[in-house]
Coordinates of C-alpha atoms and ligand atoms in Angstrom, one line a residue:
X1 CA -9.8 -23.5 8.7
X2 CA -6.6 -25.7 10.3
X3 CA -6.1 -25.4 13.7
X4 CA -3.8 -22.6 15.6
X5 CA -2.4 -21.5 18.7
X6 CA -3.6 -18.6 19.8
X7 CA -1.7 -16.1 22.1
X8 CA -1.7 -12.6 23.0
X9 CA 1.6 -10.6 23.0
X10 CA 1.8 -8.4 26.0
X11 CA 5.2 -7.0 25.5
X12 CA 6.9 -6.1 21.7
X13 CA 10.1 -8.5 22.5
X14 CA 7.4 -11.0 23.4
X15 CA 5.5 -10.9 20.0
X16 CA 8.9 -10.7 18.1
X17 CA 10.0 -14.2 20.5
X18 CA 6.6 -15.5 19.8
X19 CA 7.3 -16.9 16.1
X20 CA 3.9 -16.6 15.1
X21 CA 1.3 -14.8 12.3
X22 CA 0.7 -10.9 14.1
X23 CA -3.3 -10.7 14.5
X24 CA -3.8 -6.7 14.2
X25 CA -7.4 -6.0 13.0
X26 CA -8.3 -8.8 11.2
X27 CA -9.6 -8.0 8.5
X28 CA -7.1 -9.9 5.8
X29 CA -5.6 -12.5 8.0
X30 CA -9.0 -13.8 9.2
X31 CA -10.0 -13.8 5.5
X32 CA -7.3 -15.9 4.1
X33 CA -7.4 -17.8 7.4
X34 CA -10.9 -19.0 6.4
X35 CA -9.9 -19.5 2.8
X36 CA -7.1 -22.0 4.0
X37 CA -5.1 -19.4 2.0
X38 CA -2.8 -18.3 5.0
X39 CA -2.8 -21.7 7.8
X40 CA -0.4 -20.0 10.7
X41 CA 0.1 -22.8 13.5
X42 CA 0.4 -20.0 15.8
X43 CA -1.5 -16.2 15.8
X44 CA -0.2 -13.5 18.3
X45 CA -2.7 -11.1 18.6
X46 CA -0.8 -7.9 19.0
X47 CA -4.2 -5.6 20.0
X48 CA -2.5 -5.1 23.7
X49 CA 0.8 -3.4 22.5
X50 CA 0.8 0.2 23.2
X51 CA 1.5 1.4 19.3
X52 CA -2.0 3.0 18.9
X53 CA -0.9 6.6 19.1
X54 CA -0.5 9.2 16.6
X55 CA 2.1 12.0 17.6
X56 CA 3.7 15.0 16.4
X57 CA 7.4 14.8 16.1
X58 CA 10.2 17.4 17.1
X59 CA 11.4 17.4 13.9
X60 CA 7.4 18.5 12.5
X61 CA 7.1 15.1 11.7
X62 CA 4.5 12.1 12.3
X63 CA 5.3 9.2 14.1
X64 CA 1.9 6.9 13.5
X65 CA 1.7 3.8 15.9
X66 CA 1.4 0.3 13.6
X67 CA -2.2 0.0 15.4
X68 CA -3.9 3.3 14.8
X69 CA -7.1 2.0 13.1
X70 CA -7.4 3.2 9.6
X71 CA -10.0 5.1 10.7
X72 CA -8.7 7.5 13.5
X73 CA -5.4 8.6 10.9
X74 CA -7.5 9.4 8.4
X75 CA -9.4 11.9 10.3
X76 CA -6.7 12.5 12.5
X77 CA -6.7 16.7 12.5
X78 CA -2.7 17.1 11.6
X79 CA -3.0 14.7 9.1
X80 CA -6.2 15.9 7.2
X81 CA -4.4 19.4 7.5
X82 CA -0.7 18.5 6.6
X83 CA -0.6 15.0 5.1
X84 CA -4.1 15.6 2.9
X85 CA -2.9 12.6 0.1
X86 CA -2.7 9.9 3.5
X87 CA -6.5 10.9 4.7
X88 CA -8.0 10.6 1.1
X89 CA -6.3 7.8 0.4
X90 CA -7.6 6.1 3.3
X91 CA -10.8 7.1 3.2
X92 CA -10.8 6.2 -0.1
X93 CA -10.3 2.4 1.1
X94 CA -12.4 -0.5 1.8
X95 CA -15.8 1.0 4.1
X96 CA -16.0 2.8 7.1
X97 CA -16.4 -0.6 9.9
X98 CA -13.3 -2.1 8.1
X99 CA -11.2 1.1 8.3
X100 CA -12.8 0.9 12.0
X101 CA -10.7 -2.1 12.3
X102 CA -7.8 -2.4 9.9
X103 CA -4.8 -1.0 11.1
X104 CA -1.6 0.8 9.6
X105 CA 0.6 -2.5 10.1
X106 CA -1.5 -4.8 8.8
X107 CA -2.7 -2.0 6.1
X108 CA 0.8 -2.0 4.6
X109 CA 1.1 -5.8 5.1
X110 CA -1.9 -6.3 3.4
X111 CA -2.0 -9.4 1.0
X112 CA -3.1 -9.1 -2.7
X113 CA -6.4 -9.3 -4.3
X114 CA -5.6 -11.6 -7.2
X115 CA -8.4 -14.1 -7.5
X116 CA -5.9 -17.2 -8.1
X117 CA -4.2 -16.5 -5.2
X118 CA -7.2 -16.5 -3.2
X119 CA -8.4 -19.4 -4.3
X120 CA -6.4 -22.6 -3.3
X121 CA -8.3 -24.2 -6.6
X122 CA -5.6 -22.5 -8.6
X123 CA -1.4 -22.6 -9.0
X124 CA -0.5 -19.4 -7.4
X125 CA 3.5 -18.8 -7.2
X126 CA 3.1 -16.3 -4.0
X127 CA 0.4 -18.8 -2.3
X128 CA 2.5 -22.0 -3.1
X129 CA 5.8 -21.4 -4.9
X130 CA 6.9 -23.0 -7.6
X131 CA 3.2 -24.2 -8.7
X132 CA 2.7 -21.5 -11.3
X133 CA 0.6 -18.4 -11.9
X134 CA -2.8 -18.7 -13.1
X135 CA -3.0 -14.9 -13.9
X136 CA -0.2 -14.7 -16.4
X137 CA -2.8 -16.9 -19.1
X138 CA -5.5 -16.7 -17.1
X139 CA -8.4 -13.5 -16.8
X140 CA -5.9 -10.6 -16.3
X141 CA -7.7 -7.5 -16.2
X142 CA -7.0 -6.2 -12.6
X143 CA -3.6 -7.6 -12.7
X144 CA -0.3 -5.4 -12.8
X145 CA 1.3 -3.4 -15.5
X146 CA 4.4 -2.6 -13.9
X147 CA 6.8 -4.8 -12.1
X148 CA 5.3 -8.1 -13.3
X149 CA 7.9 -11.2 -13.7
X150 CA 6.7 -14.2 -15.6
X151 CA 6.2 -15.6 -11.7
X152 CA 3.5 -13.2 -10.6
X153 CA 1.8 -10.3 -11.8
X154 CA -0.7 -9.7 -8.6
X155 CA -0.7 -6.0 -7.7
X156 CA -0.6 -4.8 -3.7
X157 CA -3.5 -3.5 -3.3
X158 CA -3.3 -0.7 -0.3
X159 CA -4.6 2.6 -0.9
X160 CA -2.7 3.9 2.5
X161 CA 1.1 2.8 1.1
X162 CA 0.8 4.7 -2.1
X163 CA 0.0 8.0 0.0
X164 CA 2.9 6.8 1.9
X165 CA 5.1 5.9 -0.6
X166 CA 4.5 9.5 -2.1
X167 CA 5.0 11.1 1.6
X168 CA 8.5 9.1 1.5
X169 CA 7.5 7.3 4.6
X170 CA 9.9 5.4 7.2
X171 CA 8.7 2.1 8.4
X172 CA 9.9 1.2 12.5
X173 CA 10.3 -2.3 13.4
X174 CA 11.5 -4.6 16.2
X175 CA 12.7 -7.9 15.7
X176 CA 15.0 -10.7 16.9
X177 CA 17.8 -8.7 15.7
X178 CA 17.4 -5.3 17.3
X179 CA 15.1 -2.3 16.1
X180 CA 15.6 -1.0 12.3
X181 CA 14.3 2.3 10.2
X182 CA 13.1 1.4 6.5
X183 CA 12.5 3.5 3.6
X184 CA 8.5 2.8 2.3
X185 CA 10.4 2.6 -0.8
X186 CA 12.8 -0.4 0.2
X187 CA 10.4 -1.9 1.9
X188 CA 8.4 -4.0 -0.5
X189 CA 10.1 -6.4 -3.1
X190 CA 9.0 -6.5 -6.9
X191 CA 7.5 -10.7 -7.1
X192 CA 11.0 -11.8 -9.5
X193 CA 11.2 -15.5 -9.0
X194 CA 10.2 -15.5 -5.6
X195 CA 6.9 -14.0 -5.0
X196 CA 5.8 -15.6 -1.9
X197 CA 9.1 -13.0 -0.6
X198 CA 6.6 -9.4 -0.3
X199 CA 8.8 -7.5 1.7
X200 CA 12.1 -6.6 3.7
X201 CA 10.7 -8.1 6.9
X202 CA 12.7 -11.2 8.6
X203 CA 10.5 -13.6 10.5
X204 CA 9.2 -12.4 13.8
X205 CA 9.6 -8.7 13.1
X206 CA 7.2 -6.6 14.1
X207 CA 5.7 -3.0 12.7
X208 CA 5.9 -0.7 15.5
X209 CA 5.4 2.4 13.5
X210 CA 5.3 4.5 10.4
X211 CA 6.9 8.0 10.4
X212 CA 6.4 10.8 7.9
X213 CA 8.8 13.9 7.4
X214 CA 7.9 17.5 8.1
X215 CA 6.1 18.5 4.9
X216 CA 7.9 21.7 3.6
X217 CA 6.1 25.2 2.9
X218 CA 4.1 25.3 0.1
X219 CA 3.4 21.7 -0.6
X220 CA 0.2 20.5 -1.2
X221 CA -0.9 17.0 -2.0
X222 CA -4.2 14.3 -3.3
X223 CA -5.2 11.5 -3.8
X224 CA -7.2 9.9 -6.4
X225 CA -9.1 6.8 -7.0
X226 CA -10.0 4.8 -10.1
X227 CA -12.3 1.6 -9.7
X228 CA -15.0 -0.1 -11.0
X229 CA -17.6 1.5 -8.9
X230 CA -17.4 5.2 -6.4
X231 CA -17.2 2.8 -3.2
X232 CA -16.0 -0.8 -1.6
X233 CA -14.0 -1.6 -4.6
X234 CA -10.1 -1.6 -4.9
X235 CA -8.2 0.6 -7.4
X236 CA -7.6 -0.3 -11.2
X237 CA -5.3 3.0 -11.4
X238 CA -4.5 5.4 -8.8
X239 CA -2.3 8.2 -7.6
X240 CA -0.8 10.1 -5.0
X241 CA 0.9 12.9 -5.7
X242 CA 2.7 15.8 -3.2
X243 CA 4.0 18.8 -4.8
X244 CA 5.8 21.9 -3.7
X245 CA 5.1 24.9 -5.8
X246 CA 6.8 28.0 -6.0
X247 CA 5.1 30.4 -7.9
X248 CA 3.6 28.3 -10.7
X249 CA 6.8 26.0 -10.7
X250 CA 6.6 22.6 -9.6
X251 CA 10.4 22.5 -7.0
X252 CA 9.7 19.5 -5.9
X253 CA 7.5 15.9 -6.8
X254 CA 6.9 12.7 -5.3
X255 CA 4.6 10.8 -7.3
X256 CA 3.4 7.3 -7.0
X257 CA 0.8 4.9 -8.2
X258 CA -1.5 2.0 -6.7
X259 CA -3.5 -0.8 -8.7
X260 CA -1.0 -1.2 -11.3
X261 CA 2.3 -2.4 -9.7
X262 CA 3.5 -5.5 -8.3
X263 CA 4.3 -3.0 -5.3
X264 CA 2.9 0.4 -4.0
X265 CA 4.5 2.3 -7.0
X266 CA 6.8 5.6 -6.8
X267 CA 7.4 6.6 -10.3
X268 CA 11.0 8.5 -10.5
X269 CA 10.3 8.8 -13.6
X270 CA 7.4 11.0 -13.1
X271 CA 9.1 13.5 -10.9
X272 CA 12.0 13.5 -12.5
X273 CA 9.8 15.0 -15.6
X274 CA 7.6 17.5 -13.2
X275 CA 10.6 18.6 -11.0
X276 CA 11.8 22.0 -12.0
X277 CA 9.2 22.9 -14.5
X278 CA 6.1 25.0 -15.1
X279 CA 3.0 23.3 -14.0
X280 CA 1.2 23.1 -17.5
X281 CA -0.8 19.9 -19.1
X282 CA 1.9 19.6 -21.5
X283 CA 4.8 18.9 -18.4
X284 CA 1.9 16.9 -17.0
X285 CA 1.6 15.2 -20.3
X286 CA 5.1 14.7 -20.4
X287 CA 4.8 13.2 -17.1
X288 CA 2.1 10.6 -17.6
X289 CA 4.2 9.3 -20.8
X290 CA 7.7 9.0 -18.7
X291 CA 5.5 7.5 -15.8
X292 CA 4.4 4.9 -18.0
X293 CA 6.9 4.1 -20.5
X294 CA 8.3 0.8 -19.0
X295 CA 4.4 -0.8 -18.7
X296 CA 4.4 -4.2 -19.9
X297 CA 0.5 -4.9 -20.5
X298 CA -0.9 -8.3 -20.3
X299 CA -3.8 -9.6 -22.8
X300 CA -6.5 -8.4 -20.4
X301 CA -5.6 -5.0 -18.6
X302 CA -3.8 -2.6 -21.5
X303 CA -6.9 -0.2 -20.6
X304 CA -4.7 0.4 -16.8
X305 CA -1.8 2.2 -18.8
X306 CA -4.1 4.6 -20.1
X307 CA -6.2 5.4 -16.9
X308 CA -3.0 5.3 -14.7
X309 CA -1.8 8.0 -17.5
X310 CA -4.8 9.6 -16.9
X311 CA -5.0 9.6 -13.3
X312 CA -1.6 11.5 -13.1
X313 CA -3.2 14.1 -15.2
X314 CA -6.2 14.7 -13.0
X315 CA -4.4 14.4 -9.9
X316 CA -1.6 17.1 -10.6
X317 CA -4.4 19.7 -11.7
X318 CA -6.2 19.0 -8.9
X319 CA -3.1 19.5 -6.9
X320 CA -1.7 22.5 -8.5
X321 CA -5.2 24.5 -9.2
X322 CA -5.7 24.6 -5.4
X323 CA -2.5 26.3 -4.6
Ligands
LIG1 C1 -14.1 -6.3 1.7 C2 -12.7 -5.6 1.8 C3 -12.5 -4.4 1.0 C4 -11.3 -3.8 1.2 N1 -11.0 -2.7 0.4 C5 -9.8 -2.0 0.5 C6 -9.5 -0.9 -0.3 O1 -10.3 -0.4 -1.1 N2 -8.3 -0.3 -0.2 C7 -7.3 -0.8 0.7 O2 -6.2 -0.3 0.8 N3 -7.6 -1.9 1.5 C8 -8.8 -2.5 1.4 N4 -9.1 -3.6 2.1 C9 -8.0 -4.2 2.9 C10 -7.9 -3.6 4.3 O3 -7.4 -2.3 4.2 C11 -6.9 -4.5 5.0 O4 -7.5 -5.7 5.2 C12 -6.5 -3.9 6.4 O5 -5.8 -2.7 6.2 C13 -5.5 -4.9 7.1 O6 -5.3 -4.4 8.4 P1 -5.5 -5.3 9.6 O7 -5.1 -4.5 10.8 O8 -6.9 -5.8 9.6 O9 -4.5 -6.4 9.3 P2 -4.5 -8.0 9.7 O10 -5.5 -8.7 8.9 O11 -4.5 -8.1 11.2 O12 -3.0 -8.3 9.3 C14 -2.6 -8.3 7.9 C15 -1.2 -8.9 7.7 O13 -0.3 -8.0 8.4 C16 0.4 -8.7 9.4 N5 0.6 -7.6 10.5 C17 -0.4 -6.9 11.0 N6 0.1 -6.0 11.8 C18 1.5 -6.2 11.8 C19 2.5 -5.5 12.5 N7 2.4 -4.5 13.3 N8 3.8 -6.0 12.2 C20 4.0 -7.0 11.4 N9 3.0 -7.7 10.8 C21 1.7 -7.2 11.0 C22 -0.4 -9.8 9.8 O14 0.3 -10.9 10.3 C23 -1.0 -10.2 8.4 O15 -0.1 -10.9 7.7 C24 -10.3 -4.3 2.1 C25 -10.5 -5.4 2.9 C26 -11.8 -6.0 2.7 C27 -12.0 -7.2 3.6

């Protein structure tokens, strides 16, 4: 591992001043630290900042500090009662001492799993740009489907940001320029020809929290995992839907997808075919087509288009048979 400058932030203007790599839990940056994948020259450990509350909002909201452990929000009570998609998809994530640790900052800031770029042996365009991508002729199979340029094809791997994306979260941050409010959905950046550029953030801005809208009457969500084995193992195909029902028609869908996009993965497409219609497997059908029409499979992973398809199925009976 190179050597670093370690400091510890003990106010939010002082991390944003501090023009360093933000240490939260640990669990991805100290990985890639020790696989000379990430080399900061200076880490701010941010575990001092007081953004480690969950709180209910006036509005019947959530406002979720950026370092509430993984842990503590997906048991939180309002969110396993209210936000049900966020706690299963958390729980569905990693094991129970790294949710311990990992944090909802660094959850959403989370850096791929893609073997090549992991491994400094290989060209990786988001680890070094302009040295190539080893995926794109290389072993594909857990590689993304949708948003892919010929630059990168690595998918974000969080289980967290698809419930979020689907609970059309708002991501708070503080930075050299002032405080901003971002859309989950404008957050993240689809690789194009820069894929070393993951996200909205400028340097030295900082997560200081994540809130969620009031959910309205009726709605019900889930989450729902597919992965080579039941625990410890990242997502091939998943889905997080949130549906309003209103007497056995769907008013109102957000639906997105993890494990096969370049990006936590809100399909418009899907709700656009579920919104307004009987809940039926033939609209959910309908849905799992739209979802996936614009996949562009690789020669390895073809089999994602199908589970994803299939993932949206399961997950919208399961959502709709418990209403
Ligand atoms: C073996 C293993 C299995 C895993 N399985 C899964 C899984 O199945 N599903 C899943 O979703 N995840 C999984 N993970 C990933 C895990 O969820 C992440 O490592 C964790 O959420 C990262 O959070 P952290 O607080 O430890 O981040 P850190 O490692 O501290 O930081 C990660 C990144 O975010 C930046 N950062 C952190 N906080 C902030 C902030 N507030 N503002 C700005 N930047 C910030 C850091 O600078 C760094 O770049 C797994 C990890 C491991 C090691």
């Amino acid at each position: 591992m190179q050597s670093f400058r370690y400091s510890q932030a003990k106010t939010i203007e002082g991390a944003t001043r501090a023009q360093g790599m933000f240490l939260a839990g640990g669990t991805t940056l100290v990985d890639l630290m020790k696989l000379n994948v990430l080399q900061p020259s200076v880490v701010v450990d941010i575990n001092g900042l007081p953004l480690d509350r969950v709180e209910a909002l006036p509005n019947g909201g959530l406002r979720i500090g950026a370092l509430v452990r993984n842990s503590d929000l997906a048991w939180n009570a309002t969110v396993k009662e209210k936000y049900a998609v966020l706690s299963e998809a958390l729980l569905s994530g990693a094991s129970p001492q790294l949710r311990n640790m990992a944090t909802t900052g660094g959850n959403l800031l989370q850096k791929t799993r893609c073997y090549y770029y992991r491994d400094t042996n290989y060209a990786c365009n988001k680890r070094q740009p302009g040295s190539g991508c080893s995926a794109m002729d290389g072993f594909n199979r857990i590689h993304a489907v949708l948003g892919g340029s010929e630059h990168c094809v690595a998918t974000h791997p969080s289980d967290m940001a698809v419930a979020m994306m689907a609970l059309e979260a708002t991501v708070h941050t503080s930075g050299p320029k002032g405080e901003r409010a971002i859309a989950l959905d404008e957050f993240y950046l689809v690789p194009g020809s820069t894929p070393d550029k993951e996200n909205v953030l400028a340097p030295g801005e900082v997560i200081t929290h994540v809130t969620l809208p009031a959910p309205a009457a009726g709605t019900r969500s889930h989450y729902l995992k597919l992965r080579d084995r039941a625990q410890y193992e990242f997502a091939l195909a998943s889905c997080a839907a949130v549906i309003q029902l209103s007497g056995g028609s769907i008013q109102h869908a957000r639906i997105a997808f993890g494990g096969v996009g370049t990006k936590p993965w809100r399909s418009r497409e899907a709700e656009k075919a579920l919104e307004g219609q009987i809940a039926s497997p033939d609209v959910f059908k309908q849905a799992a087509e739209a979802a996936m029409a614009g996949a562009k499979p690789l020669k390895y992973n073809e089999f994602k288009i199908e589970l994803a398809k299939r993932a949206l199925i399961r997950t919208l009976e399961t959502t709709t048979q418990s209403a």
